[in-house]
Short mmCIF file of C-alpha atoms in Angstrom, two decimals:
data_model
loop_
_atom_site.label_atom_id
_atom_site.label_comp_id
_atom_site.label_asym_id
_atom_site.label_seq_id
_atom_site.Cartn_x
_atom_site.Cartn_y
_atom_site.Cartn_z
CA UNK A 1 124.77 123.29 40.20
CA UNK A 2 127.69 124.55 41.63
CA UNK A 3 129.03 127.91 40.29
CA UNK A 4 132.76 129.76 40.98
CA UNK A 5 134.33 132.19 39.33
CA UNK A 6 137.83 133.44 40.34
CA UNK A 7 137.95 133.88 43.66
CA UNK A 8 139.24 137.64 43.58
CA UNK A 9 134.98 138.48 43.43
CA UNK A 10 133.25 138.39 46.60
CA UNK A 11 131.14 135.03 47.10
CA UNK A 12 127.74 137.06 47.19
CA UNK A 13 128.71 138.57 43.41
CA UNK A 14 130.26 135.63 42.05
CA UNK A 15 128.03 133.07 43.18
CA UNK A 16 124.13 134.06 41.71
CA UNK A 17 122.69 130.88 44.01
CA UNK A 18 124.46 131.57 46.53
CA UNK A 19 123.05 135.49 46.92
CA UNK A 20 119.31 134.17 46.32
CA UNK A 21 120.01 132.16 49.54
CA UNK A 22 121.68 134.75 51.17
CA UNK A 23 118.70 137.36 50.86
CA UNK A 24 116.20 135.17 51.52
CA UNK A 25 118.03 134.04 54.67
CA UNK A 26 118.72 137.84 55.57
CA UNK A 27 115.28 138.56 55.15
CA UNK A 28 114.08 135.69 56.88
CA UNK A 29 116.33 136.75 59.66
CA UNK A 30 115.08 140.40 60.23
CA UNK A 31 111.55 139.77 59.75
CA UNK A 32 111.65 136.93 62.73
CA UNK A 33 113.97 139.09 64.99
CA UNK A 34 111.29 141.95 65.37
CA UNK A 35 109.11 139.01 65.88
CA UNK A 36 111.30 137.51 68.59
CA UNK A 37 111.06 140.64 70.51
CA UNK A 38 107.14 141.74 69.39
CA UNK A 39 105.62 138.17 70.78
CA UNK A 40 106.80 137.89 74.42
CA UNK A 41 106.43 142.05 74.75
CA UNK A 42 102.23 141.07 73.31
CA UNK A 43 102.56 138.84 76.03
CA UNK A 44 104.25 140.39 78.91
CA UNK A 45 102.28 144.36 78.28
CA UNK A 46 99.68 143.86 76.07
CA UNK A 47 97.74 140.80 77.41
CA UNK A 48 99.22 140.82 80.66
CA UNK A 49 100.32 136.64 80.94
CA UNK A 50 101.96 135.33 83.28
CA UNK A 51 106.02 134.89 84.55
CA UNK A 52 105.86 131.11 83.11
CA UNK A 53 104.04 132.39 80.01
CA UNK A 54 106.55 134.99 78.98
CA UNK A 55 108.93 132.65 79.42
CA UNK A 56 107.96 129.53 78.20
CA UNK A 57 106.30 131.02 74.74
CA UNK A 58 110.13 131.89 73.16
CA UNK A 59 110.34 128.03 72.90
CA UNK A 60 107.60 127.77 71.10
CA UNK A 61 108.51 128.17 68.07
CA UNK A 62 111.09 125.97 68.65
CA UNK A 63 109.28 122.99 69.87
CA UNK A 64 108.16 121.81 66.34
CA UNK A 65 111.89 121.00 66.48
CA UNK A 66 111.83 118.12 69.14
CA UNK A 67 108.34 116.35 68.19
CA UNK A 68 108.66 116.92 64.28
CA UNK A 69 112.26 117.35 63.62
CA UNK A 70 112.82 113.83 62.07
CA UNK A 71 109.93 113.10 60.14
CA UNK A 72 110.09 116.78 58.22
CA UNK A 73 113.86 115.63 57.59
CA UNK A 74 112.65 113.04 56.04
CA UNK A 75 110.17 114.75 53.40
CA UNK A 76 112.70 117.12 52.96
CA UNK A 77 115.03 114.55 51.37
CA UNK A 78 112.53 113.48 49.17
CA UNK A 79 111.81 116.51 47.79
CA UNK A 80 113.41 119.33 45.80
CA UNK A 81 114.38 121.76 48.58
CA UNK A 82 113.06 124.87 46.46
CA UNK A 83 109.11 124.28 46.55
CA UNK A 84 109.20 123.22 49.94
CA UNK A 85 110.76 126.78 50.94
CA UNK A 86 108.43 128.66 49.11
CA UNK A 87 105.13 126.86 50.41
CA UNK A 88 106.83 127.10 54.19
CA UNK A 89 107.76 130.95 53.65
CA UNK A 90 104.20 131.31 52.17
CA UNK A 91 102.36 129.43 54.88
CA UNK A 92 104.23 131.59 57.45
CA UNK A 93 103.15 134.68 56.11
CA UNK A 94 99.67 133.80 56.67
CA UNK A 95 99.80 132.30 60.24
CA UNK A 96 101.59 136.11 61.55
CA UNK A 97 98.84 137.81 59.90
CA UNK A 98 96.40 136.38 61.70
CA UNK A 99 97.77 137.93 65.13
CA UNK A 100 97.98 141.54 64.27
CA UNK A 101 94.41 141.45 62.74
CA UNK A 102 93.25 139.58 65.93
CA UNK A 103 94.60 142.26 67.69
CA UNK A 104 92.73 144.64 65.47
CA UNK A 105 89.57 142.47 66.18
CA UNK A 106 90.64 143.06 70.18
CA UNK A 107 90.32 138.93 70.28
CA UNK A 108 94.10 138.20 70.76
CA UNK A 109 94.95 136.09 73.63
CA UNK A 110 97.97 134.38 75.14
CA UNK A 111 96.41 130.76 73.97
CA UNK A 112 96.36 132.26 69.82
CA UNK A 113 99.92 133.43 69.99
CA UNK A 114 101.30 130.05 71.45
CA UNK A 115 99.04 128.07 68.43
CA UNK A 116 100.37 130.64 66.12
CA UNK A 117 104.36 130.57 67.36
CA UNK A 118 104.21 126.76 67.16
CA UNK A 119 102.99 126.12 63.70
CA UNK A 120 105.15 129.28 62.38
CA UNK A 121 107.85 127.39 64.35
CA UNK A 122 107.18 124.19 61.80
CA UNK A 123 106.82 126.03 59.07
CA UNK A 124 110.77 127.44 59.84
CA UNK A 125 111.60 123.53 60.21
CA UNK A 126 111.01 122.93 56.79
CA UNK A 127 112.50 126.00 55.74
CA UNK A 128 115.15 125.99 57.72
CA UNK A 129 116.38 122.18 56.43
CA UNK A 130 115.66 122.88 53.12
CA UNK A 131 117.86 126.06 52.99
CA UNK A 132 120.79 124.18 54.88
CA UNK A 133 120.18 121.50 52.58
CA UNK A 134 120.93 123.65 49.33
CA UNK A 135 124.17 125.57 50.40
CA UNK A 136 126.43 122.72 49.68
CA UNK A 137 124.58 122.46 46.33
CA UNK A 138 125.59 126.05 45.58
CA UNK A 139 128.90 126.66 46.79
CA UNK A 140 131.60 124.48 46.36
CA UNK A 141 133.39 122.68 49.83
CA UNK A 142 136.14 124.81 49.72
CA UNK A 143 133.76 128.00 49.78
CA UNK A 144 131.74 126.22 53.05
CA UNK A 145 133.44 128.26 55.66
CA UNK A 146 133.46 131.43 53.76
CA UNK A 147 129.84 130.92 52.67
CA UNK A 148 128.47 129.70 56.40
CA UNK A 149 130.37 133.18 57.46
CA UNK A 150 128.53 135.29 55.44
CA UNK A 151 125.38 133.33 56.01
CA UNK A 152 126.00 133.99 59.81
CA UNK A 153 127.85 137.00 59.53
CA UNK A 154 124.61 138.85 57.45
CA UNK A 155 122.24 137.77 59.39
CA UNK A 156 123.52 138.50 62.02
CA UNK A 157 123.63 141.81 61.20
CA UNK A 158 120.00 141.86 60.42
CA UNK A 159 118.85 140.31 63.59
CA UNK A 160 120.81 143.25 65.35
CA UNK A 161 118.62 145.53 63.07
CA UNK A 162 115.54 143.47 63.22
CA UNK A 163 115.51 143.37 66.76
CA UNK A 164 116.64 147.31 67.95
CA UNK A 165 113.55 148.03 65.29
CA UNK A 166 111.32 145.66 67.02
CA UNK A 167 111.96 147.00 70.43
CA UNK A 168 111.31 150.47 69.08
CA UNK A 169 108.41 149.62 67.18
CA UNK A 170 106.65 147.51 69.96
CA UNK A 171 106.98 151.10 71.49
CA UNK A 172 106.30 153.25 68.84
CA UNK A 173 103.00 151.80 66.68
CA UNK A 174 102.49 148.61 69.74
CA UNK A 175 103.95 144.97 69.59
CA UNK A 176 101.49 143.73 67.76
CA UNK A 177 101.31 146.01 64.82
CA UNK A 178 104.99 145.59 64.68
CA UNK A 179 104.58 141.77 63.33
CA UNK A 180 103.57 143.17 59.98
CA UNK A 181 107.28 143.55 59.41
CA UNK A 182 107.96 139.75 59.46
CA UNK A 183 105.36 139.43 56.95
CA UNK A 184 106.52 141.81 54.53
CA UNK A 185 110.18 139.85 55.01
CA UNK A 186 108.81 136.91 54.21
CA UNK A 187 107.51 138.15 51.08
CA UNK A 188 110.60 139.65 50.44
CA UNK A 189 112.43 136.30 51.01
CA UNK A 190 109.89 134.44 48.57
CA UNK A 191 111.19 136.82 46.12
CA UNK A 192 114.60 135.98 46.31
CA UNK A 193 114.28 132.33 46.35
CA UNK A 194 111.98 132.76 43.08
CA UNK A 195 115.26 133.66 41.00
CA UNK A 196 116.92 130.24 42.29
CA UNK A 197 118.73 128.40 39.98
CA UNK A 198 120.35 125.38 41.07
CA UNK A 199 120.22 122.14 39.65
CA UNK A 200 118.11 119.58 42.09
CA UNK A 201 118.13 115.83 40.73
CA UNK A 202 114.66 114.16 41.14
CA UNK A 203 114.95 112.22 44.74
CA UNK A 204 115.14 108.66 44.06
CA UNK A 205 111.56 106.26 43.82
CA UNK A 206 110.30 106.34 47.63
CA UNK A 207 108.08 103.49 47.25
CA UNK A 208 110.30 100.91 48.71
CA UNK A 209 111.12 103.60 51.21
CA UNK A 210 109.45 103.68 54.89
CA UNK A 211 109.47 107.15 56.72
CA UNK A 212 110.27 105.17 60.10
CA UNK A 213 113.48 103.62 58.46
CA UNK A 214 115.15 106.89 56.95
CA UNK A 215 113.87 108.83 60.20
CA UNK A 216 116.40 105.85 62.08
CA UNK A 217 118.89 106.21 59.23
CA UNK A 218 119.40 110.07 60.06
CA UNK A 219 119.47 109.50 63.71
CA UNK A 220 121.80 106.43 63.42
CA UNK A 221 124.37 108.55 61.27
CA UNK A 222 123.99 112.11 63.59
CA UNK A 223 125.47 109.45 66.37
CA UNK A 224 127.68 107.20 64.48
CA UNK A 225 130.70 109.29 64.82
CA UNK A 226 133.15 110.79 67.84
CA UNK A 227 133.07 114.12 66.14
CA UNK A 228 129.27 113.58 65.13
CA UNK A 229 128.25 112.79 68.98
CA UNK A 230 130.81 115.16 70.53
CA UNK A 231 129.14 118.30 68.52
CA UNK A 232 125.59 117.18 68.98
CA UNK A 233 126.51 116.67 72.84
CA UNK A 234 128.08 119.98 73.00
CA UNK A 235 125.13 122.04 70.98
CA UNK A 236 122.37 120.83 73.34
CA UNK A 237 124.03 121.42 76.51
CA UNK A 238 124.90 125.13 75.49
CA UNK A 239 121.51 125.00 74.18
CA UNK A 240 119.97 124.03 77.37
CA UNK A 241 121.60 126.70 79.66
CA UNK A 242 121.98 129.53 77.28
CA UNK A 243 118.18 129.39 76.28
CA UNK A 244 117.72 129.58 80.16
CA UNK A 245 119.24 132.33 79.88
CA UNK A 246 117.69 134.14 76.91
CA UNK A 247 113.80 133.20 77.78
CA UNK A 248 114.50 134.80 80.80
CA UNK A 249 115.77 138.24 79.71
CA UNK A 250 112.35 140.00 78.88
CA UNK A 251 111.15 138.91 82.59
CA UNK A 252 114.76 140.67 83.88
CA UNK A 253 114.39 144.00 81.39
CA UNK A 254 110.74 144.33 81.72
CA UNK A 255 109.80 143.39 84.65
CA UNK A 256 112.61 143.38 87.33
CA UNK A 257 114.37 145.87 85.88
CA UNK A 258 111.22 148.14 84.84
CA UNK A 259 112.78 149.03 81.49
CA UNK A 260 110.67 149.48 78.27
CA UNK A 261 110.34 146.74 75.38
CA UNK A 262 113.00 149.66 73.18
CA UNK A 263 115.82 148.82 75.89
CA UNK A 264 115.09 145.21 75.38
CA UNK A 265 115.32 145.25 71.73
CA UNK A 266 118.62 147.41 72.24
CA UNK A 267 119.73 144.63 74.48
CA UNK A 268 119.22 141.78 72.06
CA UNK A 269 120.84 143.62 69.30
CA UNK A 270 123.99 143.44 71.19
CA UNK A 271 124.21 140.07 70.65
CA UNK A 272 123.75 140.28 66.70
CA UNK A 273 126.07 142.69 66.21
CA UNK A 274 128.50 140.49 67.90
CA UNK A 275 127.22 137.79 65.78
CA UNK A 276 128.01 139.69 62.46
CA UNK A 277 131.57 140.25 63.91
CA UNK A 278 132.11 136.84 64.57
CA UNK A 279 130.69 135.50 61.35
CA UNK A 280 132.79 138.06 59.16
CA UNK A 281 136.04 137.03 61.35
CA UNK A 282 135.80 133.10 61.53
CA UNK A 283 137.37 132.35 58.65
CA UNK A 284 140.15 134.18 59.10
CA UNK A 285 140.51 133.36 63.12
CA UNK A 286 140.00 129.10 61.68
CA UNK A 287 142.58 129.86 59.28
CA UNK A 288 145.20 131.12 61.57
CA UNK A 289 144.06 129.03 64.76
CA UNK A 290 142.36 125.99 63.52
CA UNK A 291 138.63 125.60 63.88
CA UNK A 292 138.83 123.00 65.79
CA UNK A 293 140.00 125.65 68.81
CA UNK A 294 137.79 128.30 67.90
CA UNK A 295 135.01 125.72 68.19
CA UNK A 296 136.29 124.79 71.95
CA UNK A 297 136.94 127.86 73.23
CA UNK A 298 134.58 130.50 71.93
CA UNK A 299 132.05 129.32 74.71
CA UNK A 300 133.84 130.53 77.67
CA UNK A 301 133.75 134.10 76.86
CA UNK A 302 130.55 133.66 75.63
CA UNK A 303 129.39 132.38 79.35
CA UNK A 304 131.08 134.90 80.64
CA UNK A 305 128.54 137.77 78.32
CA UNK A 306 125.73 135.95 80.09
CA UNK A 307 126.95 136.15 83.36
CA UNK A 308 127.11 140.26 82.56
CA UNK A 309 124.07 140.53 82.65
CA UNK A 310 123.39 139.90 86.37
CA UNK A 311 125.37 143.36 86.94
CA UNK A 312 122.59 145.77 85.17
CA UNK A 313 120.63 148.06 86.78
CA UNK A 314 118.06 150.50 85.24
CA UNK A 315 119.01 153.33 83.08
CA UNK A 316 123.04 153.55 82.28
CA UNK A 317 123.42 150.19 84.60
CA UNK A 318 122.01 148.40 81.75
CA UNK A 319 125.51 148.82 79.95
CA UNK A 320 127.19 145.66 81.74
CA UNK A 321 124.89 143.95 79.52
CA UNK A 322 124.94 145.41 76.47
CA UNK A 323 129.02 144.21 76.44
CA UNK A 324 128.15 141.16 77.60
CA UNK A 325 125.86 140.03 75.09
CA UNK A 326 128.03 141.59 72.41
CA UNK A 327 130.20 139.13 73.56
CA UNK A 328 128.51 136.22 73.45
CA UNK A 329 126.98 136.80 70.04
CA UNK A 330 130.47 136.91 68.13
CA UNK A 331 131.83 134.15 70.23
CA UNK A 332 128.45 131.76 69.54
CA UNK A 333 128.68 132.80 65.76
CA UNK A 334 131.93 131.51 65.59
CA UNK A 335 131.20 128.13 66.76
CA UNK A 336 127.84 127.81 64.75
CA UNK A 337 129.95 128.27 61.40
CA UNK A 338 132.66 126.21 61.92
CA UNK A 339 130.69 122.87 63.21
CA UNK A 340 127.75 123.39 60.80
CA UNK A 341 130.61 123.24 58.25
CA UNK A 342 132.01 120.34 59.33
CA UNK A 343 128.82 118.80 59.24
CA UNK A 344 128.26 119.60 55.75
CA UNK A 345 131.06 118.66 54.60
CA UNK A 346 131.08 115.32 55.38
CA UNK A 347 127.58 114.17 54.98
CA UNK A 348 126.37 113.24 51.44
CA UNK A 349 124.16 115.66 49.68
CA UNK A 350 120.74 112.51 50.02
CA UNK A 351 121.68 113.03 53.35
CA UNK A 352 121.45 116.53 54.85
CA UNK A 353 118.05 117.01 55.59
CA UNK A 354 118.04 114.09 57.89
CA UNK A 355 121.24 115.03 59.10
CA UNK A 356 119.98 118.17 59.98
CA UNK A 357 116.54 116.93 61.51
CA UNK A 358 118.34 114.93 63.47
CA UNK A 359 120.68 117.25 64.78
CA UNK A 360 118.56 119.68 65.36
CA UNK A 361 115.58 118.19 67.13
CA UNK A 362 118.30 117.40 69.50
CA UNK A 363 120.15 120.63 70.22
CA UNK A 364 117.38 123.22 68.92
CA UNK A 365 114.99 120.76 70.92
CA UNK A 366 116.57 121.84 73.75
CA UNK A 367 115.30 125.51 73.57
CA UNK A 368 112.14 124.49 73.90
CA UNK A 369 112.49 122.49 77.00
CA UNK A 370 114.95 125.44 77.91
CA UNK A 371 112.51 127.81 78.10
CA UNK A 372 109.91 126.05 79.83
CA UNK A 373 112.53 125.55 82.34
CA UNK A 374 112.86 128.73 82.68
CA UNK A 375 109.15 129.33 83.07
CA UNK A 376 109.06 127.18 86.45
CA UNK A 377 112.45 128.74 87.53
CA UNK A 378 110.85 132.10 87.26
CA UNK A 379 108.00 131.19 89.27
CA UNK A 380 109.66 128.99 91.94
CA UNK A 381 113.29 130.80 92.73
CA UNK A 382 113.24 133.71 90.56
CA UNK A 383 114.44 135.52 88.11
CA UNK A 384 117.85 135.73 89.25
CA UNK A 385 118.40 132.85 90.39
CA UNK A 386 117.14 131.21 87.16
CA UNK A 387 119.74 133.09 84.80
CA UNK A 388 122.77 131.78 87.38
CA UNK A 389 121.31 127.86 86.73
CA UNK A 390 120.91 128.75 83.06
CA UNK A 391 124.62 129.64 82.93
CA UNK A 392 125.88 126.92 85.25
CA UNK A 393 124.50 124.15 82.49
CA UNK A 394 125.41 126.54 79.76
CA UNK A 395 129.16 126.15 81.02
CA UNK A 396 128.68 122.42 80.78
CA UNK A 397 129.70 122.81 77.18
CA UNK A 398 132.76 124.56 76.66
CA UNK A 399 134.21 122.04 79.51
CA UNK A 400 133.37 118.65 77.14
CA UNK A 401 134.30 120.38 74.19
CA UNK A 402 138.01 121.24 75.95
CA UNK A 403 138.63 118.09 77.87
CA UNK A 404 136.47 115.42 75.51
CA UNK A 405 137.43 113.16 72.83
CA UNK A 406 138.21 116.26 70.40
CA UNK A 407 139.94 118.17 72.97
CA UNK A 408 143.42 117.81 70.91
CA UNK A 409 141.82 117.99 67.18
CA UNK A 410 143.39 121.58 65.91
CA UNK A 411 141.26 121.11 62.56
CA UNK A 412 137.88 119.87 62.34
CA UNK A 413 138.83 119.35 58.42
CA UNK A 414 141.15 116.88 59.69
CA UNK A 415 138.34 114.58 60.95
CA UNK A 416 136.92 114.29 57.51
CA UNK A 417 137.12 111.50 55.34
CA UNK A 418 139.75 111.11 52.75
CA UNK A 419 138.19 110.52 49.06
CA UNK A 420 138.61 106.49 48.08
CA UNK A 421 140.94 106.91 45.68
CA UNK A 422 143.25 108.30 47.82
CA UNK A 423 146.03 105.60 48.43
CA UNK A 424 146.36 106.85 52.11
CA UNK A 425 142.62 106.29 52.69
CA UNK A 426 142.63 103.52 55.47
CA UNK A 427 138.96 101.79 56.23
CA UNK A 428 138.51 101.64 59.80
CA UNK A 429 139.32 98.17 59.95
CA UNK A 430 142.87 98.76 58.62
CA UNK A 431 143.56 101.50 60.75
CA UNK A 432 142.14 100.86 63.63
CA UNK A 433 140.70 104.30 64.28
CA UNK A 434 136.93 104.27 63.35
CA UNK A 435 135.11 105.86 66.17
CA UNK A 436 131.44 104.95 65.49
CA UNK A 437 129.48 101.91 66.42
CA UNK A 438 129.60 98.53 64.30
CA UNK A 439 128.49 99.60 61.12
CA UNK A 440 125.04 97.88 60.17
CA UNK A 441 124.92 95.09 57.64
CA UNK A 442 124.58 96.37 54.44
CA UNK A 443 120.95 95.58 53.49
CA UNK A 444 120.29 97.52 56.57
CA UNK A 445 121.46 100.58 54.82
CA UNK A 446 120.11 102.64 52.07
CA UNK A 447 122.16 103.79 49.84
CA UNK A 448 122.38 107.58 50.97
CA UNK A 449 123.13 106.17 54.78
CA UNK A 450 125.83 103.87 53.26
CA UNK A 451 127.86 106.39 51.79
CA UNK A 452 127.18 108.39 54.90
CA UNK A 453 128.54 105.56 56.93
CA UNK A 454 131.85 105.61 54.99
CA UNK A 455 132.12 109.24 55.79
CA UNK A 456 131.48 109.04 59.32
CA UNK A 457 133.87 106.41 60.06
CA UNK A 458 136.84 107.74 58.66
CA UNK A 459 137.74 109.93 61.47
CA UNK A 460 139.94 109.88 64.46
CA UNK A 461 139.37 109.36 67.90
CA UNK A 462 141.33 111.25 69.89
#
């Protein structure tokens, strides 16, 4: 159930749903940011793996994304969201235990923490849907904005703690003793979703229902709209090149640069504490400028952070970077919030988990094949050279999102559908501006893709 109270109180007092989600989330957040710096630093000092290893094990945990993405959508939808957090933050806990006490054990190898990344990595799918699934269930759609904000903003904030602590703990008490942090987060988080209150209807009788045919339903609907298409497009590409980038930064810090895993986590911080900027200060900058700009042009300064970090050199040279990646992080926040609320807001509640398989086993699918890209770029043209291709594809973005179909939207808001009782509500037909395919016949369509269908096409096409 949705609960306000007069918007003069701060969305995290007013709103008792909304603050479970947002410490669980926060939690979540800085337990898997130490964890984002501890794994590669077990792999790069510890075990001693290769250049493609280091690399390529970031994506990982992101891989469950691309080959499970839809499916998980799926079960998500026919579920109530809570339970299926709690058994995915509880079945996390347990896979990260088992790699500090293998260290303990001295049987930790490269081969345990890929296993162990990947299945934590599906356990975060069907956390991840299930949270995005309940926000719209807890705030109302005039809060979206100012609740993805704090969402972003806050955890933001707690990656750039989570990861400065995880570089100095993977130098202080070793990487792999420093993974018992994400475990106590996760607890932590389990907690907080525990005192969740909102109201979940029981998903409608599946029996009639085939996996395969809601799996196409999400994917049909993720690319059944301009807008829809244009975003996805947009996400993966940045996606692509900026992950390039990223799984290549603990081979530049550690290795070229011979700095320790604390300088790394310093350097990854950066780019949450931009992140917590930019999440605090997109409602405001959407407000004034549209969100529909801040979504096309926040990715060219954000390029530009990457490309910083070609000018550092050991000790006080490693400043270039530090701006740089402060830069990027509030400029990428900003973009997350506003399209993943325009997403929300238009797609039916029946709807979001598949939305959001679908969506993201196509741009978060892309970090996985980014980063074993940058595995083989590391090992055939170097280093170097591999950040300059990562930000050549990440520039790819910004340049579809400013001269594409949305390059003259000002508000995304604008692109979503009127309600039906609205006398200016035109049906594509009428108006002539629909922008997605011919819409299927109608025993094609459940009834959670039909009303998503209705939403999708009542948008313009610029």
């Amino acid at each position: 159930m949705v609960t306000t109270s007069p918007p003069s109180r701060h969305l995290v007092l007013r709103n008792a749903n909304f603050r479970a989600l947002w410490i669980s989330s926060t939690m979540g957040i800085l337990g898997g940011s130490v964890t984002a710096v501890a794994l590669p630093v077990i792999a790069a000092v510890e075990l001693g793996a290769s250049d493609f290893a280091v690399a390529a094990l970031s994506g990982m945990v992101f891989l469950p994304w691309l080959l499970f993405g839809l499916p998980v959508g799926v079960i998500v939808d026919r579920r109530r969201r809570r339970p299926v957090i709690l058994i995915s933050l509880i079945a996390r806990v347990v896979l990260l235990a088992t790699l500090p006490i293998a260290y303990w054990m001295g049987v930790l190898s490269t081969a345990q923490l890929f296993v162990v990344s990947f299945l934590a990595g599906l356990a975060a799918v069907y956390f991840t849907l299930a949270e995005a699934a309940l926000i719209p269930r807890a705030v109302a759609k005039d809060e979206l904005i100012e609740g993805n904000g704090l969402m972003t903003g806050s955890g933001a904030s707690a990656d750039a703690v989570g990861r400065g602590l995880g570089g100095w703990l993977t130098h202080a008490v070793g990487a792999s003793n420093s993974l018992l942090v994400q475990v106590a987060a996760s607890v932590a988080s389990c907690a907080a979703i525990l005192r969740l209150n909102v109201e979940e209807p029981l998903p409608a009788s599946t029996e009639k229902r085939h996996i395969w045919r809601e799996m196409g339903s999400g994917l049909r609907y993720t690319l059944s709209t301009t807008p829809l298409r244009v975003l996805l497009l947009v996400a993966a590409l940045w996606n692509l090149g900026g992950n390039i980038v990223v799984s290549l930064i603990v081979l530049l810090v550690v290795r070229t640069l011979g700095q320790t895993g604390t300088w790394l986590g310093l350097l990854m911080a950066a780019t949450a504490v931009g992140g917590t900027l930019g999440g605090l200060s997109v409602k405001w900058l959407a407000d004034r400028f549209g969100s529909g700009v801040v979504w096309r042009y926040s990715m060219f300064p954000a390029a530009i952070g990457y490309a910083a970090l070609l000018l550092m050199t050991p000790g006080w040279g490693m400043l270039p970077g530090f701006f740089g990646m402060f830069l990027t992080g509030l400029a990428i926040s900003m973009n997350i919030v506003v399209s993943t609320s325009f997403r929300q807001r238009v797609c039916p509640s029946g709807m979001m988990g598949r939305l959001g398989s679908a969506t993201r086993m196509v741009s978060w699918g892309m970090l996985a094949v980014a980063s074993l890209v940058a595995g083989i770029l590391a090992s055939t043209i170097g280093v170097r050279a591999g950040i300059v291709t990562g930000i050549v594809i990440a520039v790819l973005a910004p340049v579809v999102a400013s001269f594409g179909p949305l390059r003259g939207v000002h508000h995304l808001e604008d692109l979503a559908p009127m309600p039906e009782d609205d006398p200016a509500h035109e049906s594509p037909a009428d108006s002539g501006r629909g922008t997605g395919p011919a819409a299927p016949a109608p025993e094609d369509l459940d009834a959670d893709e039909a009303r998503s269908r209705e939403n999708g096409e009542a948008v313009l096409e610029k």
